[in-house]
Coordinates of N, CA and C in Angstrom, one line a residue:
M1 N -30.4 10.0 9.3 CA -29.6 8.7 9.2 C -28.7 8.7 8.1
I2 N -29.0 9.5 7.0 CA -28.1 9.5 5.9 C -26.7 10.1 6.3
G3 N -26.7 11.1 7.2 CA -25.4 11.6 7.6 C -24.5 10.6 8.3
F4 N -25.1 9.8 9.2 CA -24.4 8.7 9.8 C -23.8 7.7 8.8
K5 N -24.7 7.3 7.9 CA -24.3 6.3 6.9 C -23.1 6.9 6.1
S6 N -23.2 8.1 5.7 CA -22.1 8.8 4.9 C -20.8 8.8 5.8
F7 N -21.0 9.1 7.1 CA -19.8 9.2 8.0 C -19.2 7.8 8.1
M8 N -19.9 6.8 8.2 CA -19.4 5.4 8.3 C -18.7 5.0 7.0
L9 N -19.2 5.4 5.8 CA -18.5 5.2 4.6 C -17.1 5.8 4.6
Q10 N -17.1 7.1 5.0 CA -15.9 7.8 5.1 C -14.9 7.1 6.0
V11 N -15.3 6.7 7.2 CA -14.5 6.1 8.1 C -13.9 4.8 7.5
I12 N -14.7 4.0 6.9 CA -14.2 2.7 6.3 C -13.2 3.0 5.2
L13 N -13.4 4.0 4.4 CA -12.5 4.3 3.3 C -11.2 4.9 3.9
I14 N -11.3 5.7 4.9 CA -10.1 6.3 5.5 C -9.3 5.2 6.2
F15 N -10.0 4.2 6.8 CA -9.3 3.1 7.4 C -8.5 2.3 6.3
N16 N -9.1 2.2 5.1 CA -8.4 1.5 4.0 C -7.2 2.2 3.6
V17 N -7.2 3.6 3.6 CA -6.0 4.4 3.3 C -5.0 4.2 4.3
L18 N -5.4 4.1 5.6 CA -4.4 3.9 6.7 C -3.8 2.6 6.6
I19 N -4.6 1.6 6.2 CA -4.0 0.2 6.0 C -2.9 0.2 5.0
I20 N -3.2 0.8 3.8 CA -2.2 0.8 2.7 C -1.0 1.6 3.1
F21 N -1.2 2.7 3.9 CA -0.1 3.5 4.4 C 0.8 2.6 5.3
L22 N 0.2 1.9 6.2 CA 0.9 1.0 7.1 C 1.7 -0.1 6.4
F23 N 1.1 -0.6 5.3 CA 1.8 -1.6 4.5 C 3.0 -1.0 3.9
W24 N 2.9 0.3 3.4 CA 4.0 1.0 2.9 C 5.1 1.2 3.9
I25 N 4.8 1.5 5.1 CA 5.8 1.7 6.2 C 6.4 0.3 6.5
A26 N 5.6 -0.7 6.5 CA 6.2 -2.1 6.7 C 7.2 -2.4 5.6
C27 N 6.9 -2.0 4.4 CA 7.8 -2.3 3.3 C 9.1 -1.6 3.5
L28 N 9.0 -0.3 4.0 CA 10.3 0.4 4.2 C 11.1 -0.3 5.3
V29 N 10.4 -0.8 6.3 CA 11.1 -1.5 7.4 C 11.8 -2.7 6.9
I30 N 11.1 -3.4 6.0 CA 11.6 -4.7 5.5 C 12.9 -4.5 4.6
I31 N 12.9 -3.4 3.8 CA 14.0 -3.2 2.9 C 15.2 -2.5 3.5
T32 N 15.0 -1.8 4.7 CA 16.0 -1.0 5.3 C 17.2 -1.8 5.7
P33 N 17.1 -3.0 6.3 CA 18.3 -3.8 6.6 C 19.2 -4.1 5.4
A34 N 18.6 -4.4 4.3 CA 19.4 -4.7 3.1 C 20.1 -3.4 2.6
Y35 N 19.4 -2.3 2.7 CA 20.0 -1.0 2.3 C 21.1 -0.7 3.3
N36 N 20.9 -0.8 4.6 CA 22.0 -0.5 5.5 C 23.2 -1.4 5.4
H37 N 22.9 -2.7 5.2 CA 24.0 -3.7 5.2 C 24.8 -3.6 3.9
F38 N 24.1 -3.4 2.8 CA 24.8 -3.5 1.5 C 25.2 -2.2 0.9
I39 N 24.5 -1.1 1.2 CA 24.7 0.1 0.5 C 25.3 1.1 1.5
Q40 N 24.6 1.4 2.6 CA 25.1 2.5 3.5 C 26.4 2.1 4.2
Y41 N 26.5 0.9 4.7 CA 27.7 0.5 5.5 C 28.5 -0.5 4.7
G42 N 28.0 -1.0 3.6 CA 28.7 -2.1 2.9 C 29.7 -1.5 1.8
T43 N 30.1 -2.4 1.0 CA 31.0 -2.1 -0.1 C 30.3 -1.5 -1.3
G44 N 29.0 -1.6 -1.3 CA 28.2 -1.0 -2.4 C 28.3 -1.9 -3.6
G45 N 28.6 -3.2 -3.4 CA 28.7 -4.1 -4.5 C 27.4 -4.3 -5.3
L46 N 27.4 -5.2 -6.2 CA 26.3 -5.5 -7.0 C 25.2 -6.2 -6.2
L47 N 24.0 -5.7 -6.4 CA 22.8 -6.3 -5.7 C 21.9 -6.9 -6.7
P48 N 21.1 -7.9 -6.4 CA 20.1 -8.4 -7.3 C 19.2 -7.3 -7.8
S49 N 18.8 -7.4 -9.1 CA 18.1 -6.3 -9.7 C 16.8 -6.0 -9.0
L50 N 16.1 -7.0 -8.4 CA 14.9 -6.7 -7.7 C 15.2 -5.9 -6.4
T51 N 16.3 -6.2 -5.8 CA 16.7 -5.5 -4.5 C 17.1 -4.1 -4.9
Q52 N 17.8 -3.9 -5.9 CA 18.3 -2.6 -6.3 C 17.1 -1.7 -6.7
F53 N 16.1 -2.3 -7.4 CA 14.9 -1.5 -7.8 C 14.1 -1.2 -6.5
A54 N 14.0 -2.1 -5.6 CA 13.2 -1.8 -4.4 C 13.9 -0.7 -3.5
I55 N 15.2 -0.8 -3.4 CA 15.9 0.2 -2.7 C 15.8 1.6 -3.3
D56 N 15.9 1.6 -4.7 CA 15.9 2.9 -5.4 C 14.5 3.5 -5.3
A57 N 13.5 2.7 -5.4 CA 12.1 3.2 -5.5 C 11.3 3.2 -4.2
R58 N 12.0 2.9 -3.1 CA 11.2 2.7 -1.8 C 10.4 4.0 -1.4
F59 N 11.0 5.2 -1.6 CA 10.2 6.4 -1.2 C 9.3 6.8 -2.3
F60 N 9.6 6.4 -3.5 CA 8.6 6.7 -4.6 C 7.3 5.9 -4.5
F61 N 7.4 4.8 -3.8 CA 6.2 4.0 -3.6 C 5.2 4.7 -2.6
L62 N 5.6 5.8 -2.0 CA 4.6 6.6 -1.2 C 3.5 7.1 -2.1
I63 N 3.7 7.1 -3.4 CA 2.6 7.4 -4.3 C 1.4 6.5 -4.2
I64 N 1.6 5.3 -3.8 CA 0.5 4.3 -3.7 C -0.5 4.7 -2.6
P65 N -0.1 5.0 -1.4 CA -1.1 5.5 -0.4 C -1.7 6.8 -0.8
I66 N -1.0 7.7 -1.5 CA -1.6 9.0 -2.0 C -2.6 8.7 -3.0
L67 N -2.3 7.8 -4.0 CA -3.3 7.4 -5.0 C -4.5 6.7 -4.3
W68 N -4.2 5.9 -3.3 CA -5.3 5.2 -2.6 C -6.3 6.2 -2.0
S69 N -5.8 7.3 -1.5 CA -6.7 8.3 -0.9 C -7.5 8.9 -1.9
I70 N -6.9 9.2 -3.1 CA -7.7 9.8 -4.2 C -8.8 8.8 -4.7
I71 N -8.4 7.6 -4.8 CA -9.3 6.5 -5.3 C -10.5 6.4 -4.2
S72 N -10.1 6.4 -3.0 CA -11.1 6.3 -1.9 C -12.1 7.4 -2.0
F73 N -11.6 8.6 -2.2 CA -12.5 9.8 -2.3 C -13.5 9.6 -3.5
W74 N -12.9 9.1 -4.6 CA -13.7 8.9 -5.8 C -14.8 7.8 -5.5
I75 N -14.4 6.8 -4.9 CA -15.3 5.7 -4.5 C -16.4 6.2 -3.6
F76 N -16.0 7.0 -2.6 CA -17.0 7.6 -1.7 C -18.1 8.4 -2.5
K77 N -17.6 9.2 -3.4 CA -18.5 10.0 -4.2 C -19.5 9.1 -5.1
K78 N -19.0 8.0 -5.5 CA -19.8 7.1 -6.4 C -20.8 6.3 -5.6
I79 N -20.5 5.9 -4.4 CA -21.3 4.9 -3.7 C -22.2 5.5 -2.6
R80 N -22.0 6.7 -2.3 CA -22.7 7.2 -1.1 C -24.2 7.3 -1.3
W81 N -24.7 7.3 -2.5 CA -26.2 7.4 -2.7 C -26.8 6.0 -3.1
K82 N -25.9 5.0 -3.2 CA -26.4 3.7 -3.6 C -27.1 3.0 -2.5
E83 N -27.8 1.9 -2.8 CA -28.4 1.1 -1.7 C -27.4 0.5 -0.8
K84 N -27.9 0.2 0.4 CA -27.0 -0.3 1.5 C -26.3 -1.5 1.1
K85 N -27.0 -2.5 0.4 CA -26.4 -3.7 0.0 C -25.3 -3.5 -1.0
E86 N -25.5 -2.6 -2.0 CA -24.5 -2.3 -3.0 C -23.3 -1.7 -2.3
Q87 N -23.5 -0.8 -1.3 CA -22.4 -0.1 -0.6 C -21.6 -1.1 0.1
V88 N -22.2 -2.1 0.8 CA -21.5 -3.1 1.5 C -20.6 -3.9 0.6
E89 N -21.2 -4.3 -0.5 CA -20.5 -5.1 -1.5 C -19.3 -4.4 -2.1
L90 N -19.5 -3.1 -2.4 CA -18.4 -2.4 -3.0 C -17.3 -2.0 -1.9
L91 N -17.7 -1.8 -0.7 CA -16.7 -1.5 0.3 C -15.9 -2.8 0.7
L92 N -16.6 -3.9 0.7 CA -15.9 -5.2 0.9 C -14.9 -5.5 -0.2
L93 N -15.3 -5.2 -1.5 CA -14.4 -5.4 -2.6 C -13.2 -4.5 -2.5
F94 N -13.5 -3.2 -2.2 CA -12.4 -2.3 -2.0 C -11.4 -2.7 -0.9
S95 N -12.0 -3.1 0.2 CA -11.2 -3.6 1.4 C -10.3 -4.8 1.0
M96 N -10.9 -5.7 0.2 CA -10.1 -6.9 -0.2 C -9.0 -6.5 -1.2
I97 N -9.3 -5.5 -2.0 CA -8.3 -5.0 -3.0 C -7.2 -4.3 -2.2
T98 N -7.5 -3.6 -1.1 CA -6.6 -2.9 -0.3 C -5.6 -3.9 0.4
M99 N -6.2 -5.0 1.0 CA -5.4 -6.0 1.7 C -4.5 -6.7 0.7
T100 N -5.1 -7.1 -0.5 CA -4.3 -7.8 -1.5 C -3.2 -7.0 -2.0
S101 N -3.4 -5.7 -2.3 CA -2.4 -4.9 -2.8 C -1.3 -4.7 -1.7
G102 N -1.7 -4.5 -0.5 CA -0.7 -4.4 0.6 C 0.1 -5.6 0.8
L103 N -0.5 -6.8 0.7 CA 0.2 -8.0 0.9 C 1.2 -8.2 -0.3
L104 N 0.8 -7.9 -1.5 CA 1.7 -8.0 -2.7 C 2.9 -7.1 -2.5
L105 N 2.6 -5.9 -2.0 CA 3.8 -5.0 -1.8 C 4.7 -5.6 -0.7
L106 N 4.1 -6.1 0.3 CA 4.9 -6.7 1.4 C 5.7 -7.9 0.9
I107 N 5.1 -8.7 0.0 CA 5.8 -9.9 -0.5 C 7.0 -9.4 -1.4
F108 N 6.7 -8.4 -2.3 CA 7.7 -7.8 -3.2 C 8.9 -7.3 -2.4
F109 N 8.7 -6.5 -1.4 CA 9.7 -5.9 -0.6 C 10.4 -7.0 0.3
G110 N 9.6 -8.0 0.7 CA 10.2 -9.1 1.5 C 11.2 -9.9 0.7
I111 N 10.8 -10.2 -0.5 CA 11.7 -11.0 -1.4 C 12.9 -10.1 -1.8
S112 N 12.7 -8.9 -2.1 CA 13.8 -8.0 -2.4 C 14.7 -7.8 -1.3
G113 N 14.2 -7.8 -0.1 CA 15.1 -7.6 1.1 C 15.9 -8.8 1.4
I114 N 15.5 -10.0 1.1 CA 16.2 -11.2 1.5 C 17.1 -11.7 0.4
L115 N 16.9 -11.4 -0.9 CA 17.7 -11.9 -2.0 C 19.2 -11.6 -1.8
P116 N 19.7 -10.5 -1.4 CA 21.1 -10.3 -1.2 C 21.7 -11.2 -0.1
Y117 N 20.9 -11.5 0.9 CA 21.4 -12.3 2.0 C 21.5 -13.8 1.5
L118 N 20.7 -14.1 0.6 CA 20.7 -15.5 0.0 C 21.8 -15.6 -1.1
M119 N 22.4 -14.5 -1.4 CA 23.4 -14.4 -2.5 C 22.9 -14.9 -3.8
V120 N 21.6 -14.4 -4.1 CA 21.0 -14.7 -5.4 C 21.5 -13.7 -6.4
G121 N 21.7 -14.1 -7.7 CA 22.2 -13.4 -8.8 C 22.1 -11.8 -8.7
A122 N 23.2 -11.2 -9.0 CA 23.3 -9.7 -9.0 C 23.2 -9.2 -10.4
A123 N 22.8 -7.9 -10.4 CA 22.8 -7.2 -11.7 C 24.1 -7.0 -12.3
S124 N 24.2 -7.0 -13.6 CA 25.6 -6.8 -14.2 C 25.8 -5.3 -14.5

């Protein structure tokens, strides 16, 4: 039974990594219209600082899912021999952190993607 329990822990942690990876892809999708409209096909004028940062760092943010997989592996090593109740609590905490981090990324990229369309202050 320990093998199955260990397998389920791995599946849950892998699922968390997939969730954060999907959030990263959603962030790319959100910022792409602003990039296409204002940089690739536009005049390349001044963009709000937040938008410019999000556009410049959008592929660098791939490091978040990569780090998430490393952290997941570390968590798996730490909790696989703990009691079932502790495992459930720690997995729930990690899942909540995953969802919260993903939503914060989504909000950041969402705000960054919409600021130029709202004509909110540009960087000097």
